[in-house]
Amino acid sequence: MLEHVEKHKTASGASQEIVRRHVKSYSPAPHMRDYEELYKGFSWGDIENEFSWKKTGKINIAHECADRHCDTWRKNKVALFFADDSGVQKYTFQDLTRESNRFANVLRECGVQKGDRVFVFLPRSPELYIAFLGIAKVGAVVGPLFEAFMMEAIRDRLQDCGAKLIVTNPELEKRVPFSVLPELKTAILVGAKDRKLEHFERSWEHEMSEAADKFKVEWMDREDPLVLHYTSGSTGKPKGALHVHNAMIGYLATARYSLDLHEEDTYWCTADPGWVTGTNYGIYAPWLLGVSNVVRGGRFDAEKWYKTIEDLKVTVWYSAPTAFRMLMAAGEEKAKRHDLSSLRHVYSVGEPLNPEVVKWGLNAYGRTIMENWWMTECGMQLICNYPCLSLKLGSMGRPFPGTEAAIVTDSGERLPPYEIGNLAVKKGWPSMMRMIWGDENKFKSYFRGKENEWYVSGDSAYMDEEGYFFFEGRIDDVIKTGGERVGPFEVESALVEHPAVAEAGVIGKPDVMRGSIIKAFVSLRPGFQESEGLKTELMEFVKTRLAAHAKPREIEFMDKLPKTRSGKIMRRILRAKELGLPVGDTSTLED
Ligand code: ATP
Ligand code: MG
């Protein structure tokens, strides 16, 4: 695949670059051949027709992800490659079906009913994936928890929704405060075989070995709840967004047309299922299409990640800016030492992807890293870059077919191209959250305009005349300095272009003269020293790249920037630190 770069215009009038793609080497024709054409002709009804429930009326996402495939040749196809330091385990679709049936029987034994909330608090492991399907099979609502959560984070989430059962292991169980969670009746423990169990504890291995591998799936209504996802906590206390089985329509459509998954693909989504990407695109989406799914256990390690791609011949790879920045910091030589030629597509989500990283990826992987935008509350990718479409550097892409996005004012009026405002999506796409658990007012506050037709994201962005969207920042993060609006992301991306800078977080600091001044927190790449000279150099670097008003007037070096456990820079912590304010909810803070 050859790619070259051209120029285009941005909101600030500066020129930006477009990557034009020319597919030379073999790859299956993308499912989406022409964006405009698909967008015009798209119908959600066509996608619905593909589910077995359209004919049988029997609805359950776990049936569509696993059981259904056992009536086809995919029965013996690998559904899950689980890789860690001890090797690779394989599970076929039939294995998944049987194991999740067993687990559904275990849950029934424990008294779990349709609609009960069941949490999964495990490191990435085959059991985690089996648990997710088993929970859906009994009609319960799954609550994903990231393995690094500490006691308070667990308590808040389980208390918020009255969880009934938790699947965990003896080590992580120590962080579950049972005494303040009276509704939590049972803990199923993976790897507790030889331990003496308390009355409320069950051993996964023991229960699974006794359970039958046949199960009569609980048939659901399309609007019955499936998963309760808490948001990442980048801007405040995490919110519980409830999604329903109907969301599978959106998962399947985006897996096909945005991720461009094909039958022969080996797909790896690096996100942990504790976050929405790791659940929706690390479990449901690939399996709805019957695609082989790769999971790697353990922590980030550039060498091991590349080896996973090489050994398992990963063809489609979905990760996040923080991971790509770490891979970039690990150096191009590391990438070049591995055969990564199996990769057809590389995608990113979760934070803005710095253009510098895209350019680096072009060299290191010979692929354009395509970013997409969505939120926990949205349930599916909404603004995406697609393989068939030219990519404008810095753009999140264009609205997914079947959805409509716009930039609107606070009251929900549309804004013209290049005007910065609220990024909004017309409500009614199949995977939209159905409520914020226990907070009706919060839920309502997302919708604005005539008949509350717009879902307003809380992100600030602009659109160009071709309908490409560009991220500016979280609404609360946008800086007003000397009468100008500056998105922190633009400044951060300019800083990251400097060879000394590994990562940057930018905030507005109150200033009597200017309203706010721009302050940048910067971590350096190995081999670079902090100095006053470097600060001045970085300030000038931004000024010459962006504009005089976008120049940081203060720079502070930090070894590491505060991030969420899903890898997002937490500007609210930087702000609180700078202004000496309380830091607020830190349940998702990395360290
Ligand atoms: P919280 O809502 O609890 O503060 P959060 O918003 O980080 O946390 P998520 O739902 O995980 O929780 O993340 C969604 C947000 O991530 C978006 O609103 C947006 O700010 C950011 N984001 C996701 N993808 C992109 C992207 N491609 N470019 C820029 N920002 C993105
Ligand atoms: Mg959010």
Coordinates of C-alpha atoms and ligand atoms in Angstrom, one line a residue:
M1 CA 0.0 0.0 0.0
L2 CA 1.5 3.3 -1.0
E3 CA 0.4 6.5 0.6
H4 CA 1.3 10.2 0.0
V5 CA 0.5 13.4 1.8
E6 CA -1.3 16.5 0.5
K7 CA -2.4 19.8 2.0
H8 CA -5.8 20.9 3.2
K9 CA -7.2 23.8 5.3
T10 CA -8.1 23.9 9.1
A11 CA -10.3 26.1 11.3
S12 CA -7.5 28.4 12.2
G13 CA -6.8 28.9 8.5
A14 CA -3.5 26.9 8.7
S15 CA -2.8 24.2 6.2
Q16 CA -3.1 20.6 7.1
E17 CA -2.2 17.4 5.3
I18 CA -4.2 14.6 3.6
V19 CA -3.0 11.1 3.3
R20 CA -4.0 9.6 -0.1
R21 CA -4.1 5.9 -0.1
H22 CA -3.3 3.6 -3.0
V23 CA -3.8 0.0 -2.4
K24 CA -1.2 -2.0 -4.3
S25 CA -0.5 -5.1 -2.3
Y26 CA -3.1 -7.8 -1.8
S27 CA -6.0 -7.1 0.5
P28 CA -9.7 -8.0 0.1
A29 CA -11.8 -5.2 -1.3
P30 CA -13.1 -3.2 1.6
H31 CA -16.7 -3.8 2.6
M32 CA -17.3 0.0 2.1
R33 CA -16.1 0.8 -1.5
D34 CA -17.5 4.3 -1.6
Y35 CA -18.4 6.3 1.5
E36 CA -20.9 8.6 -0.1
E37 CA -22.7 5.8 -1.9
L38 CA -23.0 3.7 1.3
Y39 CA -24.0 6.7 3.4
K40 CA -26.8 7.5 0.9
G41 CA -28.1 3.9 0.6
F42 CA -27.6 2.7 4.1
S43 CA -30.4 1.2 6.1
W44 CA -30.3 -0.2 9.6
G45 CA -33.0 -2.6 8.5
D46 CA -30.6 -4.3 6.2
I47 CA -28.2 -5.0 9.1
E48 CA -31.1 -6.3 11.3
N49 CA -32.0 -8.8 8.6
E50 CA -28.7 -10.5 9.1
F51 CA -29.4 -11.6 12.7
S52 CA -30.9 -14.9 13.3
W53 CA -33.5 -13.2 15.6
K54 CA -34.9 -11.4 12.6
K55 CA -36.3 -14.8 11.5
T56 CA -36.7 -16.7 14.8
G57 CA -37.7 -13.8 17.1
K58 CA -35.2 -15.2 19.6
I59 CA -32.9 -12.4 20.7
N60 CA -29.7 -12.7 22.8
I61 CA -26.3 -11.3 21.8
A62 CA -24.4 -14.3 23.2
H63 CA -26.4 -16.6 20.9
E64 CA -25.4 -14.3 18.0
C65 CA -21.7 -14.2 19.1
A66 CA -21.2 -17.9 19.7
D67 CA -24.0 -20.4 19.5
R68 CA -25.2 -19.4 16.0
H69 CA -21.8 -20.0 14.5
C70 CA -21.9 -23.6 15.7
D71 CA -24.6 -24.3 13.0
T72 CA -22.1 -23.4 10.4
W73 CA -18.5 -24.3 9.3
R74 CA -17.3 -21.8 11.9
K75 CA -18.0 -24.3 14.6
N76 CA -14.3 -25.4 14.5
K77 CA -12.9 -22.0 13.7
V78 CA -10.8 -20.3 16.3
A79 CA -12.8 -17.6 18.0
L80 CA -10.3 -16.7 20.7
F81 CA -6.5 -16.7 20.6
F82 CA -5.4 -16.0 24.1
A83 CA -1.7 -15.1 24.2
D84 CA 0.5 -14.4 27.2
D85 CA 4.0 -15.1 28.4
S86 CA 3.2 -18.8 28.7
G87 CA 2.0 -19.3 25.1
V88 CA -1.2 -19.2 23.1
Q89 CA -4.5 -20.9 24.0
K90 CA -7.1 -21.4 21.3
Y91 CA -10.9 -21.6 21.8
T92 CA -13.2 -22.4 18.8
F93 CA -16.7 -21.1 18.5
Q94 CA -17.9 -24.5 19.7
D95 CA -15.6 -24.3 22.8
L96 CA -17.0 -20.8 23.6
T97 CA -20.5 -22.0 23.2
R98 CA -20.0 -25.0 25.6
E99 CA -18.0 -23.1 28.2
S100 CA -20.4 -20.1 28.3
N101 CA -23.3 -22.6 28.6
R102 CA -21.6 -24.1 31.6
F103 CA -21.1 -20.7 33.1
A104 CA -24.7 -19.8 32.5
N105 CA -25.7 -22.9 34.4
V106 CA -23.4 -21.9 37.2
L107 CA -25.0 -18.5 37.4
R108 CA -28.5 -20.0 37.4
E109 CA -27.4 -22.3 40.3
C110 CA -26.3 -19.2 42.2
G111 CA -29.8 -17.7 41.7
V112 CA -29.0 -15.1 39.1
Q113 CA -32.1 -13.9 37.3
K114 CA -32.8 -11.9 34.2
G115 CA -31.9 -8.2 34.8
D116 CA -29.6 -8.8 37.8
R117 CA -26.3 -7.0 37.7
V118 CA -23.2 -9.3 37.6
F119 CA -19.7 -7.8 37.6
V120 CA -16.6 -9.2 36.1
F121 CA -13.4 -8.2 37.9
L122 CA -10.6 -10.3 36.3
P123 CA -7.4 -9.8 34.4
R124 CA -7.7 -10.5 30.7
S125 CA -8.0 -14.3 30.6
P126 CA -10.2 -16.8 28.8
E127 CA -12.5 -17.0 31.8
L128 CA -13.3 -13.3 31.5
Y129 CA -14.5 -13.8 27.9
I130 CA -16.5 -16.9 28.8
A131 CA -18.1 -15.1 31.7
F132 CA -19.3 -12.2 29.5
L133 CA -21.1 -14.6 27.2
G134 CA -22.5 -16.7 30.1
I135 CA -23.9 -13.6 31.8
A136 CA -25.7 -12.5 28.7
K137 CA -27.1 -16.0 28.2
V138 CA -29.0 -15.9 31.6
G139 CA -30.2 -12.4 30.6
A140 CA -28.2 -10.6 33.4
V141 CA -26.5 -7.3 32.9
V142 CA -22.8 -7.4 32.9
G143 CA -20.7 -4.8 34.7
P144 CA -17.1 -4.7 33.5
L145 CA -14.4 -3.7 36.0
F146 CA -10.8 -3.0 35.1
E147 CA -8.4 -5.2 37.1
A148 CA -6.5 -2.2 38.5
F149 CA -9.5 -0.7 40.3
M150 CA -9.0 -0.3 44.0
M151 CA -11.6 -0.7 46.7
E152 CA -13.4 2.7 46.4
A153 CA -13.8 2.3 42.7
I154 CA -15.3 -1.1 43.1
R155 CA -17.6 0.0 46.0
D156 CA -18.9 3.1 44.0
R157 CA -19.9 1.0 41.0
L158 CA -21.4 -2.0 42.7
Q159 CA -23.3 0.2 45.2
D160 CA -24.5 2.5 42.4
C161 CA -26.4 -0.3 40.7
G162 CA -26.9 -2.9 43.4
A163 CA -24.7 -5.7 42.0
K164 CA -25.7 -9.3 43.0
L165 CA -22.7 -11.3 42.0
I166 CA -19.1 -10.8 41.1
V167 CA -16.7 -13.0 39.1
T168 CA -13.2 -12.4 40.3
N169 CA -10.0 -14.1 41.7
P170 CA -8.7 -14.5 45.3
E171 CA -6.2 -11.7 44.8
L172 CA -8.6 -9.1 43.4
E173 CA -11.4 -10.3 45.8
K174 CA -9.4 -8.6 48.6
R175 CA -10.5 -5.2 47.1
V176 CA -14.2 -6.0 47.1
P177 CA -15.8 -4.5 50.3
F178 CA -18.5 -7.1 50.9
S179 CA -19.5 -5.5 54.2
V180 CA -20.8 -2.4 52.6
L181 CA -22.4 -4.2 49.7
P182 CA -25.4 -6.0 51.2
E183 CA -26.9 -6.8 47.8
L184 CA -23.8 -8.6 46.7
K185 CA -24.6 -12.2 47.5
T186 CA -21.9 -14.3 45.7
A187 CA -18.3 -14.3 44.5
I188 CA -17.2 -16.8 41.9
L189 CA -13.5 -17.2 42.2
V190 CA -11.2 -18.2 39.4
G191 CA -8.1 -20.1 40.7
A192 CA -9.3 -20.7 44.3
K193 CA -9.5 -24.4 43.9
D194 CA -7.5 -25.4 47.0
R195 CA -8.7 -22.6 49.2
K196 CA -11.3 -23.0 51.9
L197 CA -14.3 -21.1 50.7
E198 CA -16.6 -18.8 52.7
H199 CA -20.3 -19.4 52.5
F200 CA -20.7 -16.7 49.8
E201 CA -17.8 -17.9 47.7
R202 CA -17.8 -20.5 44.8
S203 CA -14.9 -21.9 42.9
W204 CA -15.0 -21.3 39.2
E205 CA -13.2 -24.6 38.4
H206 CA -15.3 -26.7 40.7
E207 CA -18.6 -25.2 39.6
M208 CA -17.7 -25.4 35.9
S209 CA -16.6 -29.0 36.1
E210 CA -20.0 -29.9 37.6
A211 CA -22.1 -27.8 35.2
A212 CA -23.7 -29.1 32.0
D213 CA -22.5 -27.7 28.7
K214 CA -26.0 -27.3 27.3
F215 CA -28.1 -24.3 28.3
K216 CA -31.4 -22.9 27.2
V217 CA -30.6 -19.3 26.5
E218 CA -32.8 -16.6 28.1
W219 CA -34.6 -14.9 25.1
M220 CA -34.6 -11.2 25.5
D221 CA -36.4 -8.2 24.2
R222 CA -34.3 -5.9 22.0
E223 CA -34.6 -3.2 24.6
D224 CA -33.6 -5.4 27.5
P225 CA -30.3 -4.4 29.2
L226 CA -27.1 -6.0 28.3
V227 CA -24.2 -4.1 29.7
L228 CA -23.6 -1.3 32.3
H229 CA -20.5 0.6 31.4
Y230 CA -19.0 3.2 33.6
T231 CA -17.3 6.0 31.7
S232 CA -13.5 6.6 32.0
G233 CA -13.7 9.3 34.7
S234 CA -11.5 11.8 32.6
T235 CA -13.8 14.7 33.5
G236 CA -15.4 13.7 36.8
K237 CA -17.1 10.8 38.6
P238 CA -17.7 7.9 36.2
K239 CA -21.3 7.6 34.9
G240 CA -23.0 4.2 34.4
A241 CA -24.3 4.1 30.8
L242 CA -26.7 1.3 30.3
H243 CA -26.8 -0.4 26.9
V244 CA -29.3 -2.9 25.6
H245 CA -29.2 -6.0 23.3
N246 CA -30.4 -3.9 20.4
A247 CA -26.9 -2.3 20.4
M248 CA -25.6 -5.4 18.6
I249 CA -27.0 -3.9 15.3
G250 CA -24.5 -1.0 15.7
Y251 CA -21.6 -3.3 16.8
L252 CA -22.0 -5.5 13.7
A253 CA -22.4 -2.6 11.3
T254 CA -19.3 -0.8 12.5
A255 CA -17.2 -4.0 12.7
R256 CA -18.0 -4.5 9.0
Y257 CA -17.8 -1.0 7.6
S258 CA -15.5 0.8 9.9
L259 CA -13.1 -1.9 11.1
D260 CA -13.6 -3.6 7.7
L261 CA -13.5 -7.1 9.3
H262 CA -13.6 -10.0 6.9
E263 CA -14.0 -13.7 7.4
E264 CA -10.3 -14.4 7.1
D265 CA -9.2 -11.6 9.4
T266 CA -7.3 -12.1 12.7
Y267 CA -8.3 -9.2 14.8
W268 CA -6.7 -7.7 17.9
C269 CA -8.3 -5.0 20.0
T270 CA -5.8 -4.2 22.7
A271 CA -8.3 -2.5 25.0
D272 CA -9.2 -4.2 28.3
P273 CA -12.9 -5.1 28.6
G274 CA -13.0 -3.0 31.7
W275 CA -13.5 -0.1 29.2
V276 CA -16.2 0.1 26.6
T277 CA -13.8 -0.4 23.6
G278 CA -12.5 -3.7 25.1
T279 CA -16.1 -5.0 25.6
N280 CA -17.9 -3.8 22.5
Y281 CA -15.0 -4.1 20.1
G282 CA -12.9 -6.7 22.0
I283 CA -15.7 -9.2 22.5
Y284 CA -19.1 -8.6 20.8
A285 CA -18.3 -6.9 17.5
P286 CA -15.7 -9.4 16.1
W287 CA -17.7 -12.4 17.3
L288 CA -21.0 -11.2 15.8
L289 CA -19.1 -11.4 12.5
G290 CA -17.5 -14.8 13.4
V291 CA -14.0 -13.3 13.2
S292 CA -11.0 -14.8 15.1
N293 CA -10.2 -12.5 18.0
V294 CA -6.8 -12.1 19.7
V295 CA -6.4 -11.2 23.3
R296 CA -3.1 -10.6 25.0
G297 CA -2.8 -10.9 28.8
G298 CA -0.3 -8.9 30.9
R299 CA 0.9 -5.3 30.7
F300 CA 2.0 -3.2 27.7
D301 CA 5.4 -4.3 26.3
A302 CA 6.4 -3.1 22.8
E303 CA 8.4 -6.2 22.1
K304 CA 5.7 -8.6 23.1
W305 CA 3.0 -6.7 21.3
Y306 CA 5.0 -6.8 18.0
K307 CA 5.6 -10.5 18.5
T308 CA 1.9 -11.1 19.0
I309 CA 1.2 -9.4 15.7
E310 CA 4.0 -11.4 14.0
D311 CA 3.2 -14.8 15.5
L312 CA -0.6 -14.7 15.2
K313 CA -0.4 -12.8 11.9
V314 CA -2.8 -10.1 13.1
T315 CA -4.5 -8.4 10.1
V316 CA -6.6 -5.8 11.9
W317 CA -5.3 -4.0 14.9
Y318 CA -7.3 -1.6 17.1
S319 CA -5.5 0.3 19.8
A320 CA -5.2 3.8 21.4
P321 CA -3.1 6.9 21.1
T322 CA -1.4 6.3 24.4
A323 CA -0.2 2.9 23.2
F324 CA 0.9 4.3 19.8
R325 CA 2.8 7.1 21.6
M326 CA 4.6 4.4 23.8
L327 CA 5.4 2.4 20.7
M328 CA 6.7 5.5 19.0
A329 CA 8.9 6.2 22.1
A330 CA 10.2 2.6 21.9
G331 CA 11.6 3.4 18.5
E332 CA 11.0 2.5 14.9
E333 CA 13.8 -0.1 14.9
K334 CA 11.8 -2.2 17.3
A335 CA 8.9 -2.3 14.9
K336 CA 11.2 -3.0 11.9
R337 CA 12.8 -6.0 13.7
H338 CA 9.4 -7.8 13.4
D339 CA 7.4 -9.0 10.4
L340 CA 4.3 -6.9 10.7
S341 CA 3.3 -7.3 7.0
S342 CA 0.2 -9.2 7.9
L343 CA -1.4 -5.9 9.1
R344 CA -4.1 -4.7 6.7
H345 CA -5.6 -2.0 8.9
V346 CA -4.6 -0.1 12.1
Y347 CA -7.1 1.8 14.1
S348 CA -7.1 4.1 17.2
V349 CA -9.6 5.4 19.6
G350 CA -10.1 7.1 23.0
E351 CA -8.2 10.3 22.7
P352 CA -7.1 12.5 19.9
L353 CA -4.4 10.9 17.8
N354 CA -1.5 13.3 17.2
P355 CA -0.7 13.8 13.5
E356 CA 2.9 13.1 14.4
V357 CA 2.0 9.6 15.5
V358 CA 0.1 9.0 12.2
K359 CA 3.2 10.0 10.2
W360 CA 5.4 7.8 12.4
G361 CA 3.0 4.9 11.9
L362 CA 3.2 5.3 8.1
N363 CA 6.9 4.7 8.3
A364 CA 7.0 2.1 11.0
Y365 CA 4.1 0.0 9.9
G366 CA 3.6 1.1 6.3
R367 CA -0.1 1.7 7.3
T368 CA -2.1 4.8 8.1
I369 CA -3.4 4.6 11.7
M370 CA -7.1 5.4 11.3
E371 CA -8.8 7.0 14.3
N372 CA -12.4 7.0 15.1
W373 CA -14.5 8.8 17.7
W374 CA -17.2 7.7 20.1
M375 CA -17.9 7.6 23.8
T376 CA -19.0 5.1 26.4
E377 CA -22.5 6.6 26.2
C378 CA -22.7 6.1 22.4
G379 CA -22.0 2.3 22.4
M380 CA -20.5 2.3 18.9
Q381 CA -18.1 4.1 16.7
L382 CA -19.8 7.2 15.3
I383 CA -17.2 9.3 13.5
C384 CA -14.6 7.2 11.7
N385 CA -11.9 7.0 9.2
Y386 CA -12.5 4.3 6.6
P387 CA -10.1 2.3 4.5
C388 CA -11.8 3.6 1.3
L389 CA -11.5 7.2 2.2
S390 CA -8.6 9.6 2.1
L391 CA -7.5 10.6 5.5
K392 CA -7.0 14.2 6.6
L393 CA -4.3 14.3 9.3
G394 CA -5.8 15.3 12.6
S395 CA -9.4 14.4 11.6
M396 CA -11.5 11.9 13.4
G397 CA -13.2 11.1 10.1
R398 CA -16.8 11.2 8.9
P399 CA -20.1 10.1 10.5
F400 CA -20.9 6.4 10.3
P401 CA -23.6 5.6 7.7
G402 CA -27.0 5.6 9.3
T403 CA -26.0 8.4 11.7
E404 CA -25.9 12.2 11.4
A405 CA -23.4 14.4 13.1
A406 CA -23.1 18.1 13.3
I407 CA -21.5 21.0 15.2
V408 CA -24.2 22.8 17.2
T409 CA -24.5 25.7 19.6
D410 CA -25.3 25.2 23.2
S411 CA -29.0 25.4 22.3
G412 CA -28.7 22.9 19.5
E413 CA -28.5 25.1 16.4
R414 CA -26.3 23.9 13.6
L415 CA -23.1 25.8 13.0
P416 CA -21.4 26.2 9.5
P417 CA -18.1 24.5 8.5
Y418 CA -15.0 25.6 10.3
E419 CA -16.9 27.0 13.3
I420 CA -15.9 25.4 16.6
G421 CA -18.8 24.2 18.7
N422 CA -20.4 21.2 20.4
L423 CA -19.9 17.9 18.6
A424 CA -23.4 16.4 18.4
V425 CA -25.1 13.3 16.9
K426 CA -28.8 13.0 15.9
K427 CA -30.3 10.7 18.5
G428 CA -31.7 7.3 17.6
W429 CA -28.7 5.1 16.4
P430 CA -29.1 1.5 17.6
S431 CA -26.3 1.5 20.2
M432 CA -27.1 4.7 22.1
M433 CA -27.3 4.3 25.9
R434 CA -30.8 4.0 27.3
M435 CA -30.1 5.6 30.6
I436 CA -27.5 6.8 33.1
W437 CA -28.0 4.4 36.0
G438 CA -29.9 6.1 38.8
D439 CA -29.5 9.6 37.3
E440 CA -32.4 10.6 35.0
N441 CA -31.4 14.3 35.0
K442 CA -27.9 13.5 33.9
F443 CA -29.3 11.4 31.1
K444 CA -31.6 14.2 30.0
S445 CA -28.8 16.7 30.1
Y446 CA -27.1 15.1 27.1
F447 CA -29.9 16.0 24.7
R448 CA -30.5 19.5 23.3
G449 CA -32.3 21.4 20.5
K450 CA -35.7 21.0 19.0
E451 CA -37.4 18.0 20.5
N452 CA -34.1 17.2 22.2
E453 CA -33.0 15.7 18.8
W454 CA -29.2 16.2 19.4
Y455 CA -27.1 14.1 21.6
V456 CA -24.5 16.6 22.7
S457 CA -21.2 15.0 23.4
G458 CA -19.3 17.4 25.7
D459 CA -16.5 17.5 23.1
S460 CA -15.7 20.5 21.1
A461 CA -14.9 20.2 17.4
Y462 CA -15.4 21.6 14.0
M463 CA -16.3 20.2 10.6
D464 CA -14.8 21.1 7.2
E465 CA -16.8 21.7 4.0
E466 CA -16.3 18.0 3.0
G467 CA -17.9 16.8 6.3
Y468 CA -14.7 15.7 8.0
F469 CA -14.7 16.3 11.8
F470 CA -11.8 17.7 13.8
F471 CA -11.5 17.4 17.5
E472 CA -10.6 20.5 19.5
G473 CA -10.9 19.4 23.1
R474 CA -13.4 18.6 25.9
I475 CA -15.7 21.5 26.2
D476 CA -14.4 22.2 29.7
D477 CA -10.8 21.9 28.5
V478 CA -11.0 24.6 25.7
I479 CA -8.9 27.6 26.7
K480 CA -10.0 31.2 26.1
T481 CA -6.9 33.3 26.0
G482 CA -6.8 36.9 25.0
G483 CA -10.2 36.6 23.3
E484 CA -9.1 33.5 21.2
R485 CA -10.3 29.9 21.7
V486 CA -7.5 27.4 21.7
G487 CA -8.0 23.6 21.8
P488 CA -5.5 22.0 24.2
F489 CA -5.1 19.1 21.7
E490 CA -3.6 21.4 19.0
V491 CA -1.0 22.7 21.4
E492 CA -0.2 19.2 22.7
S493 CA 0.2 17.9 19.2
A494 CA 2.5 20.7 18.3
L495 CA 4.6 19.9 21.4
V496 CA 4.7 16.2 20.6
E497 CA 6.3 17.1 17.2
H498 CA 9.4 18.3 19.0
P499 CA 12.0 15.6 19.3
A500 CA 12.4 16.1 23.0
V501 CA 8.7 15.6 23.9
A502 CA 7.2 12.3 24.8
E503 CA 3.8 13.5 25.9
A504 CA 2.1 16.8 26.7
G505 CA -1.0 18.0 28.7
V506 CA -2.2 21.5 28.2
I507 CA -4.6 23.6 30.4
G508 CA -5.8 27.1 30.8
K509 CA -4.5 28.9 33.8
P510 CA -6.5 31.9 35.0
D511 CA -4.8 35.2 34.2
V512 CA -6.0 38.8 35.0
M513 CA -4.9 40.2 31.7
R514 CA -5.7 37.4 29.2
G515 CA -8.5 35.5 30.9
S516 CA -6.4 32.4 30.7
I517 CA -2.9 31.7 29.7
I518 CA -1.8 28.4 28.2
K519 CA 0.2 26.2 30.5
A520 CA 1.8 23.0 29.2
F521 CA 2.9 20.0 31.3
V522 CA 5.5 18.0 29.4
S523 CA 7.3 14.7 29.8
L524 CA 10.5 14.2 27.9
R525 CA 11.8 11.4 25.8
P526 CA 14.7 9.4 27.2
G527 CA 18.0 11.2 26.7
F528 CA 16.6 14.8 27.0
Q529 CA 17.3 17.0 29.9
E530 CA 15.0 19.6 31.5
S531 CA 16.3 23.1 31.2
E532 CA 15.1 26.7 31.0
G533 CA 16.5 26.8 27.5
L534 CA 14.4 23.9 26.4
K535 CA 11.3 25.6 27.9
T536 CA 11.9 28.7 25.7
E537 CA 12.6 26.5 22.7
L538 CA 9.3 24.6 23.2
M539 CA 7.4 27.8 23.5
E540 CA 8.8 29.2 20.3
F541 CA 8.3 25.8 18.6
V542 CA 4.5 26.0 19.3
K543 CA 4.4 29.7 18.3
T544 CA 6.0 29.1 14.9
R545 CA 3.8 26.0 14.2
L546 CA 0.4 27.3 15.4
A547 CA 0.1 31.0 16.3
A548 CA 1.4 33.5 18.8
H549 CA -1.7 33.2 20.9
A550 CA -1.4 29.4 21.1
K551 CA 2.1 29.6 22.6
P552 CA 2.3 28.2 26.1
R553 CA 3.4 30.9 28.5
E554 CA 4.3 28.4 31.2
I555 CA 5.9 25.0 30.8
E556 CA 6.4 22.5 33.6
F557 CA 8.3 19.2 33.2
M558 CA 6.9 16.1 34.7
D559 CA 8.2 12.5 34.7
K560 CA 4.8 11.2 33.9
L561 CA 1.5 12.9 33.1
P562 CA -1.6 11.9 35.2
K563 CA -3.7 9.5 33.1
T564 CA -6.8 7.3 33.5
R565 CA -6.1 3.6 33.6
S566 CA -7.3 3.5 30.0
G567 CA -4.4 5.8 29.2
K568 CA -6.1 9.2 28.7
I569 CA -4.4 12.4 29.9
M570 CA -6.4 13.8 32.8
R571 CA -6.3 17.5 32.3
R572 CA -8.6 18.0 35.3
I573 CA -5.9 16.7 37.6
L574 CA -3.4 19.0 36.0
R575 CA -5.8 21.9 36.5
A576 CA -6.6 20.9 40.1
K577 CA -2.9 20.6 40.9
E578 CA -2.1 24.0 39.3
L579 CA -4.9 25.8 41.1
G580 CA -4.6 24.0 44.4
L581 CA -8.2 22.6 44.1
P582 CA -9.5 19.3 45.3
V583 CA -8.7 16.6 42.7
G584 CA -12.2 15.0 42.8
D585 CA -12.9 11.4 41.9
T586 CA -9.6 9.6 41.3
S587 CA -10.9 6.0 41.0
T588 CA -9.7 5.7 37.5
L589 CA -6.3 7.5 38.0
E590 CA -3.4 5.3 36.9
D591 CA -1.2 5.6 39.9
Ligands
ATP1 P1 -15.8 10.7 31.6 O1 -17.0 10.8 30.8 O2 -16.0 9.8 32.8 O3 -15.1 12.0 32.0 P2 -14.4 9.8 29.3 O4 -15.2 10.8 28.6 O5 -12.9 9.8 29.0 O6 -14.6 9.9 30.8 P3 -15.0 7.6 27.6 O7 -16.4 7.4 27.2 O8 -14.1 6.4 27.7 O9 -14.9 8.4 28.9 O10 -14.3 8.5 26.5 C1 -15.0 9.3 25.5 C2 -14.2 10.5 25.2 O11 -12.9 10.2 24.7 C3 -14.8 11.4 24.2 O12 -15.8 12.2 24.7 C4 -13.6 12.2 23.7 O13 -13.3 13.3 24.5 C5 -12.5 11.2 23.8 N1 -12.2 10.5 22.5 C6 -12.5 9.3 22.0 N2 -12.1 9.1 20.8 C7 -11.5 10.3 20.4 C8 -10.8 10.7 19.2 N3 -10.7 9.9 18.1 N4 -10.3 12.0 19.2 C9 -10.5 12.7 20.3 N5 -11.0 12.4 21.4 C10 -11.6 11.2 21.5
MG2 MG -17.2 11.4 28.8

